[in-house]
Amino acid sequence: MHLEIGEEKSGNSGNIVDVKILTLKNVKKHFEGLRAVDGVDLTLNKGEILGLIGPNGAGKTTLLNTISGLLMPDDGSIMFKDRDITLLPAFKRAKLGIARTFQIAKPFSLLTAEENVLVGMGCKLHGNISSLFKNCRKKEILQKADEIINLIGLSDSKNQLASSLPIGLLRKLEIGRALATAPSLLLLDEPASGLNNQERNELAELVEKIRKLGISIILIEHTMSFVMNLSDRIVVLHRGNTIAEGTPQEVANDPLVIEVYLGTKGVKYAS
Amino acid sequence: MLQVLLDAIVLGCSYALMAVGLNMVYGLLRIIHVAHAALYTLGAYVGLYCLLNLSQSLWISLFVGALFSAIVGVLMYRIIYSPALTAPRYVPLIAGAGVFIASQELFRLLAGPYPYSFDAHFQFLSIMTPNLRVTETQMLMITFMVVAFLCLFILINKTNLGLMWRACTQDMELAASSGININLIIAINFMIGSALAGSAGILMALYRNSVFPTMGAMVSYKAFVVIVLGGFGSIPGAAIAGIILAIAESFLGMVPIFNLPREAIAFLVMILVLMFKPKGLFGR
Amino acid sequence: MTFGYILSIATFASIYAILILGLNILTGYTKQVSLGHAAFFAIGAYTQALLITKAGLTFWSALPLTILLSMIIGVVMGLPSLRVSDDFLVLTTIGLNFIVMGITEYFDFFGGAMGIIGITMPTIGGKSIGTTGYFLITLSFLLLTICICYLFSKTWGRLAMEATGEDEDAAQSLGINTSIYKMYAFALSSTFTGLAGVLWAHSIGSVFPRNFSFEMSVLFLSMLVFGGLGTIRGAVFGAFVLYILPEFFRFIENYRMLVYGGMLAMIVILQPNGILGRGGLLDRCILRLVKKKAETQEIS
């Protein structure tokens, strides 16, 4: 069992600083008897890409939702940059620097691609009554939006309504919109689903670029090659619990993981 | 006092019969079927036409009216709701409101703005005592509602069709992928709800002895209130809440401070319930 | 068709355009569908009527008070929207329409079913301004409203409102406090709608409960949906076309609600973005023309 990604990883890990940006302690979320997340401990270092994998229904998206604040955990605590955010609503967490994308892309379909990015850029101002008077189309703001649009590679279609964009661009647009909030933690929920190979490679490049900006990333993904290549560390969830954690090689070779999750796919991958 | 209560219960039957159709549609498609009221009025007009031109029998006119409403109800789904299912949620809502307004005008233009009387002679039970008078019509309404709800209860809980219907309310896609013909289920859903609305229209026309273009408006607003009170998608809830609402309206209207029009009281109650129990009083 | 008649049509069309611009902020931007906007209209008209007839204020002195009060009552009436999901907000707004109508009809303070009469035309420097003058006042208020709405469409606030309207989860994840923006939308919307109510009360000279029925609310929503949700041009276009057409074609008067209702259903199913909305009929026609041009150029 040998994994080629090993060398590549050691090169990247230089970016990772040993500062905990996110700490989850014993986080639980139950839905009427279903233990979607059942006591998960998790830490994330600054600049790290953490892959979160597990079979369908393992509680990955639920866990992500408790981090982004869409769901409140039933028990446990969440610390973000030395601050307890367990009870903060989603919009306040966004202001603190947690951004996310969604499993099913949720673009603002009646806004143009550029305006979608602008919504993200207003993150710190939103909610303030002055937002009702301040112009968001000033030159310097639009310039900054252009930078993000160039980064995600959408400059050709920035004035199109989001409803007219194909899924590949929508995925990128969602990431761009999240980046516009100037986050320090980015949560990506299956960003590669529905993409073809070429689009997936472009996306992987984009994620690498984002990491270079010093943003920590938690990545949920079903496409094994994608997540194994990008992640510094992998956490495997199964029925709401962490069953394995480690570098991609370690996880791919873990017999328990192969048994409960990777199954034939894992064997195929490892061979 | 007892008489007031009885009148309220009869009124509540019509609310409940209207609300159950709304609730079935909401439970299945998550659409507030505003155009449902049109079927109530339609049932009454068709029933009246039948009574005047085809047969003297109330039973036949009740059957024909309900049948017509059922057919038009399914057509409504096919024409206005089915293309709008994937659209933003305000689309079916606004479309329904449009059809509702248009239908009122259509009735007015076709039949004239003036109320018709609805004279039907039929034999049914009645109770006549010095304290309490339950007319044949009132008895018929109560019996109809009880029978209708019992049938519906058996249909949903004891039959195969009901099982499929419940599966669809849980998860439409899952139901479709496990081989249930969801189009058929939705059509049957609309058929039953619309038939009940149509018969409610005829029964109320009989009770009030009048048929007029805007007769569906008030009762349908009340039906909205009922589904809020009874809990969205809950069928027994609709029955209970319909009667409770009618009783509450009748008795609150007697208190001087609540001397507002009935619909204002009903909506006030609805808004308060929505504010404090957003899932309805008996909502799951 | 006399000059005075045309003038009065233009005045009313302008008033409705102001109202629809207000509705656009609520229903076009935050997608909170209001089928009870006649209630907000009534609040402006009734407040002004009471301030003029009972408190003896003039048009100009009562106007700021009325607008402020409209805004406050609008926010209060918007409070249920914080608790209620979008489907049931519609029922709530229908309810508000009936409650406001019921209150004005049943309390003598509001004149009951007889309404309030004797709302005089505004004066400037002690001189009556006549219908022409009043039209000019209305028109300038319309232009002012359009200007404000245009400037507002360039702000962060509008983006946040549209985001809230399209997807609350996504909006929250971008730092938007969706509850606050729903309230802002109610406040702004009821302000403009209140202004329309004021102008309407003065041009009619009286207010009655039945002027503010549920049918009016349907008409308002039809105007906005017809023109195009979420755009200024659509709101103004919808108000003008749907108000003026039946005035010129009197024979449709009898079928007015039938046409409105049917059109509302058809437009919203076939053209959810209206005639002039984003991605609406006009946009698509232009897009097609541009494409055709490009194609012919390529061929040549």
GROMACS .gro file of N, CA and C in nm, chain A residues 90-91 94-95 100 102 106 108-111 115 118-119 122-123 125-127 129 131-136 141 177 181, chain C residues 31 152 154-163 166-167 169-177 180-181 184 273 278-279:
model
  174
   90ALA      N    1  -2.558   3.222   1.303
   90ALA     CA    2  -2.473   3.205   1.185
   90ALA      C    3  -2.414   3.338   1.136
   91PHE      N    4  -2.496   3.443   1.132
   91PHE     CA    5  -2.446   3.566   1.070
   91PHE      C    6  -2.333   3.629   1.152
   94ALA      N    7  -2.021   3.442   1.073
   94ALA     CA    8  -1.968   3.486   0.945
   94ALA      C    9  -1.885   3.612   0.962
   95LYS      N   10  -1.935   3.703   1.045
   95LYS     CA   11  -1.862   3.827   1.069
   95LYS      C   12  -1.729   3.801   1.137
  100ARG      N   13  -1.868   2.968   0.434
  100ARG     CA   14  -1.899   2.832   0.391
  100ARG      C   15  -1.962   2.830   0.252
  102PHE      N   16  -2.231   2.554   0.012
  102PHE     CA   17  -2.339   2.459   0.040
  102PHE      C   18  -2.332   2.339  -0.054
  106LYS      N   19  -2.623   2.738  -0.358
  106LYS     CA   20  -2.730   2.832  -0.330
  106LYS      C   21  -2.690   2.972  -0.376
  108PHE      N   22  -2.743   3.348  -0.536
  108PHE     CA   23  -2.854   3.443  -0.542
  108PHE      C   24  -2.887   3.461  -0.689
  109SER      N   25  -2.988   3.390  -0.737
  109SER     CA   26  -3.001   3.371  -0.881
  109SER      C   27  -3.042   3.498  -0.954
  110LEU      N   28  -3.105   3.593  -0.885
  110LEU     CA   29  -3.147   3.715  -0.954
  110LEU      C   30  -3.040   3.825  -0.947
  111LEU      N   31  -2.928   3.795  -0.884
  111LEU     CA   32  -2.819   3.891  -0.881
  111LEU      C   33  -2.713   3.845  -0.981
  115GLU      N   34  -2.250   4.087  -0.830
  115GLU     CA   35  -2.328   4.126  -0.712
  115GLU      C   36  -2.325   4.017  -0.606
  118LEU      N   37  -2.026   4.078  -0.424
  118LEU     CA   38  -2.042   4.199  -0.343
  118LEU      C   39  -2.118   4.170  -0.213
  119VAL      N   40  -2.219   4.084  -0.222
  119VAL     CA   41  -2.294   4.050  -0.101
  119VAL      C   42  -2.197   3.999   0.005
  122GLY      N   43  -1.981   4.267   0.171
  122GLY     CA   44  -2.046   4.353   0.270
  122GLY      C   45  -2.057   4.289   0.407
  123CYS      N   46  -2.001   4.170   0.420
  123CYS     CA   47  -2.015   4.091   0.544
  123CYS      C   48  -2.009   4.171   0.673
  125LEU      N   49  -2.038   4.487   0.721
  125LEU     CA   50  -2.130   4.602   0.728
  125LEU      C   51  -2.276   4.559   0.743
  126HIS      N   52  -2.308   4.439   0.693
  126HIS     CA   53  -2.448   4.395   0.691
  126HIS      C   54  -2.512   4.404   0.829
  127GLY      N   55  -2.635   4.449   0.831
  127GLY     CA   56  -2.708   4.457   0.955
  127GLY      C   57  -2.704   4.597   1.012
  129ILE      N   58  -2.741   4.988   1.018
  129ILE     CA   59  -2.841   5.068   0.948
  129ILE      C   60  -2.776   5.152   0.837
  131SER      N   61  -2.586   5.051   0.622
  131SER     CA   62  -2.579   4.975   0.498
  131SER      C   63  -2.690   5.015   0.402
  132LEU      N   64  -2.795   5.076   0.456
  132LEU     CA   65  -2.906   5.118   0.371
  132LEU      C   66  -2.871   5.244   0.291
  133PHE      N   67  -2.765   5.313   0.332
  133PHE     CA   68  -2.730   5.437   0.262
  133PHE      C   69  -2.600   5.428   0.184
  134LYS      N   70  -2.515   5.332   0.223
  134LYS     CA   71  -2.381   5.330   0.164
  134LYS      C   72  -2.381   5.265   0.026
  135ASN      N   73  -2.316   5.331  -0.065
  135ASN     CA   74  -2.305   5.282  -0.201
  135ASN      C   75  -2.207   5.165  -0.206
  136CYS      N   76  -2.249   5.056  -0.271
  136CYS     CA   77  -2.160   4.941  -0.278
  136CYS      C   78  -2.093   4.933  -0.414
  141ILE      N   79  -1.429   4.943  -0.434
  141ILE     CA   80  -1.498   4.820  -0.394
  141ILE      C   81  -1.510   4.727  -0.514
  177ARG      N   82  -1.787   3.401  -0.335
  177ARG     CA   83  -1.875   3.476  -0.246
  177ARG      C   84  -1.832   3.457  -0.101
  181THR      N   85  -1.600   3.743   0.204
  181THR     CA   86  -1.624   3.784   0.341
  181THR      C   87  -1.494   3.794   0.420
  586LYS      N   88  -3.864   3.934  -0.104
  586LYS     CA   89  -3.955   3.825  -0.143
  586LYS      C   90  -4.056   3.791  -0.034
  707PHE      N   91  -3.109   5.367  -0.363
  707PHE     CA   92  -3.112   5.252  -0.272
  707PHE      C   93  -3.069   5.124  -0.344
  709LYS      N   94  -2.843   5.083  -0.529
  709LYS     CA   95  -2.697   5.075  -0.538
  709LYS      C   96  -2.631   5.048  -0.403
  710THR      N   97  -2.713   5.032  -0.300
  710THR     CA   98  -2.652   5.019  -0.167
  710THR      C   99  -2.632   4.873  -0.126
  711TRP      N  100  -2.555   4.856  -0.020
  711TRP     CA  101  -2.536   4.724   0.038
  711TRP      C  102  -2.669   4.670   0.088
  712GLY      N  103  -2.753   4.761   0.135
  712GLY     CA  104  -2.880   4.721   0.193
  712GLY      C  105  -2.965   4.644   0.094
  713ARG      N  106  -2.969   4.692  -0.030
  713ARG     CA  107  -3.051   4.623  -0.129
  713ARG      C  108  -2.993   4.483  -0.157
  714LEU      N  109  -2.861   4.475  -0.166
  714LEU     CA  110  -2.800   4.343  -0.189
  714LEU      C  111  -2.836   4.248  -0.076
  715ALA      N  112  -2.826   4.299   0.047
  715ALA     CA  113  -2.856   4.215   0.163
  715ALA      C  114  -3.003   4.172   0.161
  716MET      N  115  -3.092   4.264   0.120
  716MET     CA  116  -3.234   4.229   0.113
  716MET      C  117  -3.258   4.122   0.008
  717GLU      N  118  -3.197   4.139  -0.109
  717GLU     CA  119  -3.219   4.039  -0.214
  717GLU      C  120  -3.164   3.904  -0.171
  718ALA      N  121  -3.048   3.908  -0.104
  718ALA     CA  122  -2.990   3.782  -0.056
  718ALA      C  123  -3.085   3.716   0.044
  721GLU      N  124  -3.372   3.554  -0.139
  721GLU     CA  125  -3.347   3.435  -0.220
  721GLU      C  126  -3.316   3.314  -0.136
  722ASP      N  127  -3.230   3.329  -0.036
  722ASP     CA  128  -3.196   3.213   0.045
  722ASP      C  129  -3.145   3.259   0.180
  724ASP      N  130  -3.047   3.092   0.444
  724ASP     CA  131  -2.929   3.023   0.496
  724ASP      C  132  -2.802   3.081   0.435
  725ALA      N  133  -2.807   3.095   0.302
  725ALA     CA  134  -2.689   3.149   0.233
  725ALA      C  135  -2.662   3.292   0.280
  726ALA      N  136  -2.768   3.370   0.294
  726ALA     CA  137  -2.751   3.508   0.338
  726ALA      C  138  -2.686   3.513   0.476
  727GLN      N  139  -2.734   3.427   0.567
  727GLN     CA  140  -2.678   3.425   0.702
  727GLN      C  141  -2.530   3.389   0.698
  728SER      N  142  -2.495   3.297   0.609
  728SER     CA  143  -2.355   3.254   0.603
  728SER      C  144  -2.266   3.365   0.551
  729LEU      N  145  -2.324   3.472   0.499
  729LEU     CA  146  -2.243   3.585   0.452
  729LEU      C  147  -2.256   3.704   0.547
  730GLY      N  148  -2.298   3.677   0.668
  730GLY     CA  149  -2.300   3.781   0.770
  730GLY      C  150  -2.426   3.866   0.771
  731ILE      N  151  -2.530   3.822   0.700
  731ILE     CA  152  -2.650   3.903   0.693
  731ILE      C  153  -2.748   3.861   0.802
  732ASN      N  154  -2.786   3.955   0.885
  732ASN     CA  155  -2.888   3.930   0.987
  732ASN      C  156  -3.023   3.942   0.917
  735ILE      N  157  -3.324   4.145   1.064
  735ILE     CA  158  -3.315   4.291   1.059
  735ILE      C  159  -3.350   4.343   0.921
  736TYR      N  160  -3.305   4.272   0.817
  736TYR     CA  161  -3.334   4.322   0.683
  736TYR      C  162  -3.481   4.306   0.648
  739TYR      N  163  -3.620   4.614   0.805
  739TYR     CA  164  -3.586   4.731   0.723
  739TYR      C  165  -3.678   4.739   0.601
  828ASN      N  166  -4.061   3.659  -1.393
  828ASN     CA  167  -3.988   3.784  -1.374
  828ASN      C  168  -4.056   3.903  -1.441
  833ARG      N  169  -3.574   4.145  -1.431
  833ARG     CA  170  -3.446   4.085  -1.467
  833ARG      C  171  -3.470   3.945  -1.521
  834GLY      N  172  -3.417   3.918  -1.638
  834GLY     CA  173  -3.443   3.788  -1.698
  834GLY      C  174  -3.589   3.776  -1.742
   0.00000   0.00000   0.00000
